[in-house]
Amino acid sequence: MCRWLAYAGEPLQPSTLILETKHSLVAQSLNSPLGFETVNGDGFGVGWYGKDAAPGAPPALFHSIEPAWHDENLRELTQAIESPLFLAHVRAAAGPPIQQTNCHPFRYGHWLFMHNGGLAHFSRLRRDLMLAVDPELFPHIRGTTDSEVLFHLALTFGLQEDPVRGLGRAIRRVEEVADSHGIRDSVQGTFAVSDGATLWAFRYSTAGRSRTLFHSADMSTLHETYPHNDRLRRFGAKARVVVSEPLSDLPGAFVEVGESTVTILDADDFRTGPFLAA
């Protein structure tokens, strides 16, 4: 239903990944071979943490309902800034209207969240799920998407203390509510969460047939494998990207994330582990 990417590493101009790779996010918004929809033109968003920002500072956001390939401000902005951690998302609306408040990523304090996928029959689940959101968080839900409700459910269930457990508990609540309505295979998607220091990326669906997700290979290894690739030299040794689809055709550059898996990136480490495995 959407496409997204998340980057963590040395400060980088977001345009390097959003606009300038062969299969950049903007290119995927026009033609997404691995996506549920080929075209993702119902708005986009970029969230980024400043390279000189203090720890815990809130990220900046830019949302637009324009198709990503049509918005001149996207090029201007992503070439003008540098960030050590940013998220970007192009949307294919699957029911909720095309409006800025429905564009990802979503922000709460210094947290960012985005999602590719959906909650089955959300209109039937919406009331029960909204009532499960902490009353203090409820006013912060500004749009009408299932993704934003899921984010606030995860905040309710402790995402800020433990993102893996918080999102896991929120997804289990969705599945429980769906079961009570006789709805099967209720959760589908890939998810990204960040607090500005760490990036968590998840692949999960109730049916075990999730949207695609890939992470880039170790950059030092790629530098050694392709010593004459000028583009790779633009990336530092710690650079990593998690994406809905590979951004290039370079052999070995991207590795598929397995089902029911969380990928965690921070300043010192890259690791994967099970997430809500059956």
mmCIF file of C-alpha atoms in Angstrom, residues 20-278:
data_model
loop_
_atom_site.group_PDB
_atom_site.id
_atom_site.type_symbol
_atom_site.label_atom_id
_atom_site.label_comp_id
_atom_site.label_asym_id
_atom_site.label_seq_id
_atom_site.Cartn_x
_atom_site.Cartn_y
_atom_site.Cartn_z
ATOM 1 C CA GLU A 20 19.277 9.808 -6.680
ATOM 2 C CA THR A 21 19.529 6.007 -6.657
ATOM 3 C CA LYS A 22 18.405 3.894 -9.631
ATOM 4 C CA HIS A 23 15.378 2.605 -7.733
ATOM 5 C CA SER A 24 15.018 5.561 -5.374
ATOM 6 C CA LEU A 25 11.951 6.065 -3.236
ATOM 7 C CA VAL A 26 10.636 8.606 -5.742
ATOM 8 C CA ALA A 27 11.242 6.121 -8.564
ATOM 9 C CA GLN A 28 9.326 3.509 -6.542
ATOM 10 C CA SER A 29 6.457 5.948 -6.124
ATOM 11 C CA LEU A 30 6.035 5.780 -9.912
ATOM 12 C CA ASN A 31 6.857 2.101 -10.399
ATOM 13 C CA SER A 32 7.032 -0.362 -7.513
ATOM 14 C CA PRO A 33 7.600 -3.878 -8.924
ATOM 15 C CA LEU A 34 7.445 -5.559 -5.494
ATOM 16 C CA GLY A 35 4.636 -3.439 -4.116
ATOM 17 C CA PHE A 36 0.964 -4.243 -3.623
ATOM 18 C CA GLU A 37 0.267 -1.171 -5.771
ATOM 19 C CA THR A 38 2.528 -0.203 -8.652
ATOM 20 C CA VAL A 39 2.018 3.552 -8.159
ATOM 21 C CA ASN A 40 2.245 5.338 -4.789
ATOM 22 C CA GLY A 41 1.168 8.892 -5.565
ATOM 23 C CA ASP A 42 -1.165 9.866 -2.713
ATOM 24 C CA GLY A 43 1.235 12.038 -0.746
ATOM 25 C CA PHE A 44 4.557 11.537 0.981
ATOM 26 C CA GLY A 45 6.514 12.508 4.048
ATOM 27 C CA VAL A 46 10.044 12.863 5.366
ATOM 28 C CA GLY A 47 11.049 12.930 9.037
ATOM 29 C CA TRP A 48 14.612 13.672 10.068
ATOM 30 C CA TYR A 49 16.804 14.277 13.085
ATOM 31 C CA GLY A 50 19.248 17.166 12.746
ATOM 32 C CA LYS A 51 22.927 16.249 12.673
ATOM 33 C CA ASP A 52 23.685 18.740 15.464
ATOM 34 C CA ALA A 53 20.463 18.214 17.426
ATOM 35 C CA ALA A 54 20.650 17.583 21.160
ATOM 36 C CA PRO A 55 19.749 14.074 22.375
ATOM 37 C CA GLY A 56 15.981 13.777 22.746
ATOM 38 C CA ALA A 57 15.246 16.712 20.454
ATOM 39 C CA PRO A 58 12.121 16.234 18.331
ATOM 40 C CA PRO A 59 12.596 15.454 14.648
ATOM 41 C CA ALA A 60 11.494 17.720 11.826
ATOM 42 C CA LEU A 61 8.686 16.716 9.470
ATOM 43 C CA PHE A 62 7.701 17.573 5.918
ATOM 44 C CA HIS A 63 4.409 16.229 4.584
ATOM 45 C CA SER A 64 2.729 16.862 1.252
ATOM 46 C CA ILE A 65 -0.324 15.505 -0.547
ATOM 47 C CA GLU A 66 1.441 15.988 -3.881
ATOM 48 C CA PRO A 67 2.855 12.912 -5.624
ATOM 49 C CA ALA A 68 6.510 12.668 -4.608
ATOM 50 C CA TRP A 69 7.679 12.866 -8.217
ATOM 51 C CA HIS A 70 5.801 16.129 -8.715
ATOM 52 C CA ASP A 71 6.859 18.106 -5.623
ATOM 53 C CA GLU A 72 9.755 20.501 -6.294
ATOM 54 C CA ASN A 73 10.102 21.298 -2.586
ATOM 55 C CA LEU A 74 11.089 17.693 -1.882
ATOM 56 C CA ARG A 75 14.226 18.033 -4.004
ATOM 57 C CA GLU A 76 15.097 21.419 -2.527
ATOM 58 C CA LEU A 77 14.662 20.230 1.049
ATOM 59 C CA THR A 78 16.406 16.865 0.819
ATOM 60 C CA GLN A 79 19.436 18.413 -0.879
ATOM 61 C CA ALA A 80 19.694 21.238 1.651
ATOM 62 C CA ILE A 81 19.841 19.181 4.864
ATOM 63 C CA GLU A 82 22.059 16.460 6.286
ATOM 64 C CA SER A 83 20.860 13.932 8.826
ATOM 65 C CA PRO A 84 22.288 10.885 10.599
ATOM 66 C CA LEU A 85 18.831 9.311 10.810
ATOM 67 C CA PHE A 86 15.817 9.925 8.606
ATOM 68 C CA LEU A 87 12.601 8.210 7.505
ATOM 69 C CA ALA A 88 10.749 8.727 4.224
ATOM 70 C CA HIS A 89 7.435 7.353 2.985
ATOM 71 C CA VAL A 90 5.325 7.482 -0.184
ATOM 72 C CA ARG A 91 1.637 6.681 0.175
ATOM 73 C CA ALA A 92 -0.986 4.775 -1.778
ATOM 74 C CA ALA A 93 -4.254 5.582 -0.023
ATOM 75 C CA ALA A 94 -6.405 2.531 0.683
ATOM 76 C CA GLY A 95 -9.472 4.216 2.110
ATOM 77 C CA PRO A 96 -8.528 7.113 4.421
ATOM 78 C CA PRO A 97 -8.564 10.389 2.477
ATOM 79 C CA ILE A 98 -5.583 12.113 0.923
ATOM 80 C CA GLN A 99 -4.634 14.797 3.445
ATOM 81 C CA GLN A 100 -1.444 15.883 5.189
ATOM 82 C CA THR A 101 -2.477 14.465 8.557
ATOM 83 C CA ASN A 102 -2.660 11.015 6.947
ATOM 84 C CA CYS A 103 0.885 11.172 5.554
ATOM 85 C CA HIS A 104 3.643 9.221 7.274
ATOM 86 C CA PRO A 105 5.880 9.339 9.225
ATOM 87 C CA PHE A 106 3.928 10.201 12.360
ATOM 88 C CA ARG A 107 5.595 12.009 15.263
ATOM 89 C CA TYR A 108 5.104 11.997 19.014
ATOM 90 C CA GLY A 109 7.725 13.870 21.025
ATOM 91 C CA HIS A 110 11.076 12.635 19.732
ATOM 92 C CA TRP A 111 9.581 9.459 18.236
ATOM 93 C CA LEU A 112 8.804 8.710 14.586
ATOM 94 C CA PHE A 113 6.684 5.877 13.195
ATOM 95 C CA MET A 114 5.665 4.705 9.721
ATOM 96 C CA HIS A 115 3.946 1.663 8.245
ATOM 97 C CA ASN A 116 3.438 -0.086 4.935
ATOM 98 C CA GLY A 117 0.436 -2.397 4.997
ATOM 99 C CA GLY A 118 -2.896 -2.255 6.747
ATOM 100 C CA LEU A 119 -5.275 -3.488 9.410
ATOM 101 C CA ALA A 120 -7.999 -5.574 7.785
ATOM 102 C CA HIS A 121 -11.526 -4.115 7.964
ATOM 103 C CA PHE A 122 -10.219 -1.190 10.010
ATOM 104 C CA SER A 123 -13.568 0.599 9.869
ATOM 105 C CA ARG A 124 -15.081 -2.246 11.919
ATOM 106 C CA LEU A 125 -12.184 -2.272 14.400
ATOM 107 C CA ARG A 126 -11.611 1.465 14.695
ATOM 108 C CA ARG A 127 -13.921 2.236 17.612
ATOM 109 C CA ASP A 128 -12.603 -0.570 19.819
ATOM 110 C CA LEU A 129 -8.987 0.257 19.009
ATOM 111 C CA MET A 130 -9.465 3.972 19.626
ATOM 112 C CA LEU A 131 -10.982 3.239 23.027
ATOM 113 C CA ALA A 132 -7.868 1.238 23.902
ATOM 114 C CA VAL A 133 -5.610 4.289 23.391
ATOM 115 C CA ASP A 134 -4.455 6.068 26.551
ATOM 116 C CA PRO A 135 -6.789 9.067 27.062
ATOM 117 C CA GLU A 136 -3.766 11.375 27.361
ATOM 118 C CA LEU A 137 -2.557 10.248 23.928
ATOM 119 C CA PHE A 138 -5.958 10.344 22.242
ATOM 120 C CA PRO A 139 -5.867 14.090 21.381
ATOM 121 C CA HIS A 140 -2.614 13.575 19.469
ATOM 122 C CA ILE A 141 -4.322 11.420 16.818
ATOM 123 C CA ARG A 142 -4.823 13.972 14.062
ATOM 124 C CA GLY A 143 -5.598 11.846 11.011
ATOM 125 C CA THR A 144 -7.819 8.918 10.090
ATOM 126 C CA THR A 145 -5.398 6.109 9.201
ATOM 127 C CA ASP A 146 -5.068 2.712 10.813
ATOM 128 C CA SER A 147 -1.304 3.308 10.987
ATOM 129 C CA GLU A 148 -1.617 6.352 13.259
ATOM 130 C CA VAL A 149 -3.989 4.495 15.566
ATOM 131 C CA LEU A 150 -1.552 1.575 15.738
ATOM 132 C CA PHE A 151 1.272 3.994 16.624
ATOM 133 C CA HIS A 152 -0.729 5.426 19.517
ATOM 134 C CA LEU A 153 -1.687 1.954 20.670
ATOM 135 C CA ALA A 154 2.012 1.086 20.738
ATOM 136 C CA LEU A 155 2.708 4.245 22.752
ATOM 137 C CA THR A 156 -0.079 3.209 25.117
ATOM 138 C CA PHE A 157 1.493 -0.236 25.552
ATOM 139 C CA GLY A 158 4.986 1.026 26.328
ATOM 140 C CA LEU A 159 6.747 1.745 23.052
ATOM 141 C CA GLN A 160 8.814 4.524 24.625
ATOM 142 C CA GLU A 161 10.231 2.134 27.240
ATOM 143 C CA ASP A 162 10.625 -0.908 24.961
ATOM 144 C CA PRO A 163 9.747 -0.416 21.277
ATOM 145 C CA VAL A 164 9.784 -4.127 20.430
ATOM 146 C CA ARG A 165 7.490 -5.068 23.304
ATOM 147 C CA GLY A 166 5.280 -1.987 22.887
ATOM 148 C CA LEU A 167 4.602 -2.562 19.202
ATOM 149 C CA GLY A 168 4.211 -6.286 19.807
ATOM 150 C CA ARG A 169 1.555 -5.722 22.474
ATOM 151 C CA ALA A 170 -0.281 -3.254 20.216
ATOM 152 C CA ILE A 171 -0.350 -5.734 17.335
ATOM 153 C CA ARG A 172 -1.608 -8.490 19.631
ATOM 154 C CA ARG A 173 -4.416 -6.191 20.785
ATOM 155 C CA VAL A 174 -5.404 -5.555 17.163
ATOM 156 C CA GLU A 175 -5.452 -9.298 16.504
ATOM 157 C CA GLU A 176 -7.563 -9.923 19.614
ATOM 158 C CA VAL A 177 -10.101 -7.265 18.654
ATOM 159 C CA ALA A 178 -10.200 -8.568 15.093
ATOM 160 C CA ASP A 179 -10.797 -12.103 16.318
ATOM 161 C CA SER A 180 -13.736 -10.895 18.388
ATOM 162 C CA HIS A 181 -15.246 -9.481 15.177
ATOM 163 C CA GLY A 182 -14.585 -12.662 13.223
ATOM 164 C CA ILE A 183 -11.834 -11.017 11.158
ATOM 165 C CA ARG A 184 -8.868 -13.178 10.218
ATOM 166 C CA ASP A 185 -5.365 -12.170 9.078
ATOM 167 C CA SER A 186 -5.894 -8.732 10.572
ATOM 168 C CA VAL A 187 -2.373 -7.261 10.594
ATOM 169 C CA GLN A 188 -0.179 -6.832 7.541
ATOM 170 C CA GLY A 189 2.931 -4.796 7.092
ATOM 171 C CA THR A 190 6.360 -3.486 7.722
ATOM 172 C CA PHE A 191 6.952 -0.861 10.405
ATOM 173 C CA ALA A 192 9.699 1.598 11.312
ATOM 174 C CA VAL A 193 10.197 3.286 14.687
ATOM 175 C CA SER A 194 12.930 5.653 15.855
ATOM 176 C CA ASP A 195 13.813 7.785 18.856
ATOM 177 C CA GLY A 196 16.617 9.622 17.046
ATOM 178 C CA ALA A 197 19.383 7.374 18.380
ATOM 179 C CA THR A 198 18.126 3.919 17.360
ATOM 180 C CA LEU A 199 16.091 2.633 14.434
ATOM 181 C CA TRP A 200 13.806 -0.392 14.761
ATOM 182 C CA ALA A 201 12.373 -1.936 11.584
ATOM 183 C CA PHE A 202 9.803 -4.749 11.715
ATOM 184 C CA ARG A 203 8.347 -7.214 9.243
ATOM 185 C CA TYR A 204 5.210 -8.984 10.431
ATOM 186 C CA SER A 205 1.773 -10.129 9.340
ATOM 187 C CA THR A 206 -0.795 -12.323 11.040
ATOM 188 C CA ALA A 207 -0.888 -14.625 8.012
ATOM 189 C CA GLY A 208 2.905 -14.791 7.684
ATOM 190 C CA ARG A 209 2.885 -13.218 4.209
ATOM 191 C CA SER A 210 4.230 -9.749 4.892
ATOM 192 C CA ARG A 211 5.098 -6.871 2.594
ATOM 193 C CA THR A 212 8.699 -6.985 1.404
ATOM 194 C CA LEU A 213 11.525 -5.487 3.467
ATOM 195 C CA PHE A 214 15.288 -5.352 2.892
ATOM 196 C CA HIS A 215 18.332 -3.990 4.689
ATOM 197 C CA SER A 216 21.595 -2.906 3.112
ATOM 198 C CA ALA A 217 24.709 -5.004 3.534
ATOM 199 C CA ASP A 218 27.615 -3.960 5.723
ATOM 200 C CA MET A 219 29.109 -0.890 4.069
ATOM 201 C CA SER A 220 32.742 -1.788 4.815
ATOM 202 C CA THR A 221 32.210 -5.089 2.996
ATOM 203 C CA LEU A 222 30.624 -3.318 0.049
ATOM 204 C CA HIS A 223 33.543 -0.849 -0.102
ATOM 205 C CA GLU A 224 35.954 -3.787 -0.299
ATOM 206 C CA THR A 225 33.842 -5.658 -2.844
ATOM 207 C CA TYR A 226 33.345 -2.646 -5.105
ATOM 208 C CA PRO A 227 36.438 -0.451 -4.537
ATOM 209 C CA HIS A 228 35.868 1.554 -7.736
ATOM 210 C CA ASN A 229 32.198 2.317 -7.192
ATOM 211 C CA ASP A 230 32.112 6.094 -6.787
ATOM 212 C CA ARG A 231 28.598 6.141 -5.409
ATOM 213 C CA LEU A 232 29.388 3.751 -2.556
ATOM 214 C CA ARG A 233 32.189 6.051 -1.417
ATOM 215 C CA ARG A 234 29.552 8.629 -0.510
ATOM 216 C CA PHE A 235 28.483 6.391 2.382
ATOM 217 C CA GLY A 236 30.345 6.070 5.683
ATOM 218 C CA ALA A 237 31.271 2.761 7.293
ATOM 219 C CA LYS A 238 28.244 2.862 9.638
ATOM 220 C CA ALA A 239 25.677 3.659 6.944
ATOM 221 C CA ARG A 240 22.678 1.344 6.776
ATOM 222 C CA VAL A 241 19.316 1.624 5.083
ATOM 223 C CA VAL A 242 16.139 -0.412 5.532
ATOM 224 C CA VAL A 243 13.815 -0.274 2.544
ATOM 225 C CA SER A 244 10.618 -1.719 1.134
ATOM 226 C CA GLU A 245 12.502 -2.552 -2.074
ATOM 227 C CA PRO A 246 16.220 -2.549 -2.971
ATOM 228 C CA LEU A 247 17.439 0.837 -4.158
ATOM 229 C CA SER A 248 19.874 -0.613 -6.706
ATOM 230 C CA ASP A 249 20.639 -3.742 -8.701
ATOM 231 C CA LEU A 250 24.162 -4.054 -7.256
ATOM 232 C CA PRO A 251 24.667 -7.746 -6.362
ATOM 233 C CA GLY A 252 24.917 -8.302 -2.621
ATOM 234 C CA ALA A 253 23.939 -4.754 -1.685
ATOM 235 C CA PHE A 254 20.586 -5.655 -0.101
ATOM 236 C CA VAL A 255 19.452 -8.563 2.050
ATOM 237 C CA GLU A 256 15.812 -9.534 2.557
ATOM 238 C CA VAL A 257 14.491 -9.304 6.113
ATOM 239 C CA GLY A 258 12.756 -12.500 7.196
ATOM 240 C CA GLU A 259 9.165 -12.881 8.322
ATOM 241 C CA SER A 260 8.396 -11.979 11.944
ATOM 242 C CA THR A 261 11.729 -10.207 12.336
ATOM 243 C CA VAL A 262 12.942 -6.971 13.899
ATOM 244 C CA THR A 263 16.070 -5.231 12.639
ATOM 245 C CA ILE A 264 17.766 -2.840 15.070
ATOM 246 C CA LEU A 265 20.336 -0.189 14.139
ATOM 247 C CA ASP A 266 22.123 2.132 16.526
ATOM 248 C CA ALA A 267 25.457 3.947 16.669
ATOM 249 C CA ASP A 268 27.388 0.848 17.690
ATOM 250 C CA ASP A 269 25.518 -2.182 16.408
ATOM 251 C CA PHE A 270 23.330 -3.809 13.776
ATOM 252 C CA ARG A 271 21.320 -6.878 14.725
ATOM 253 C CA THR A 272 18.170 -8.821 13.924
ATOM 254 C CA GLY A 273 15.914 -10.958 16.058
ATOM 255 C CA PRO A 274 12.501 -12.634 16.167
ATOM 256 C CA PHE A 275 9.361 -10.527 16.458
ATOM 257 C CA LEU A 276 6.037 -12.052 17.456
ATOM 258 C CA ALA A 277 7.070 -15.411 16.023
ATOM 259 C CA ALA A 278 4.251 -17.953 16.086
#
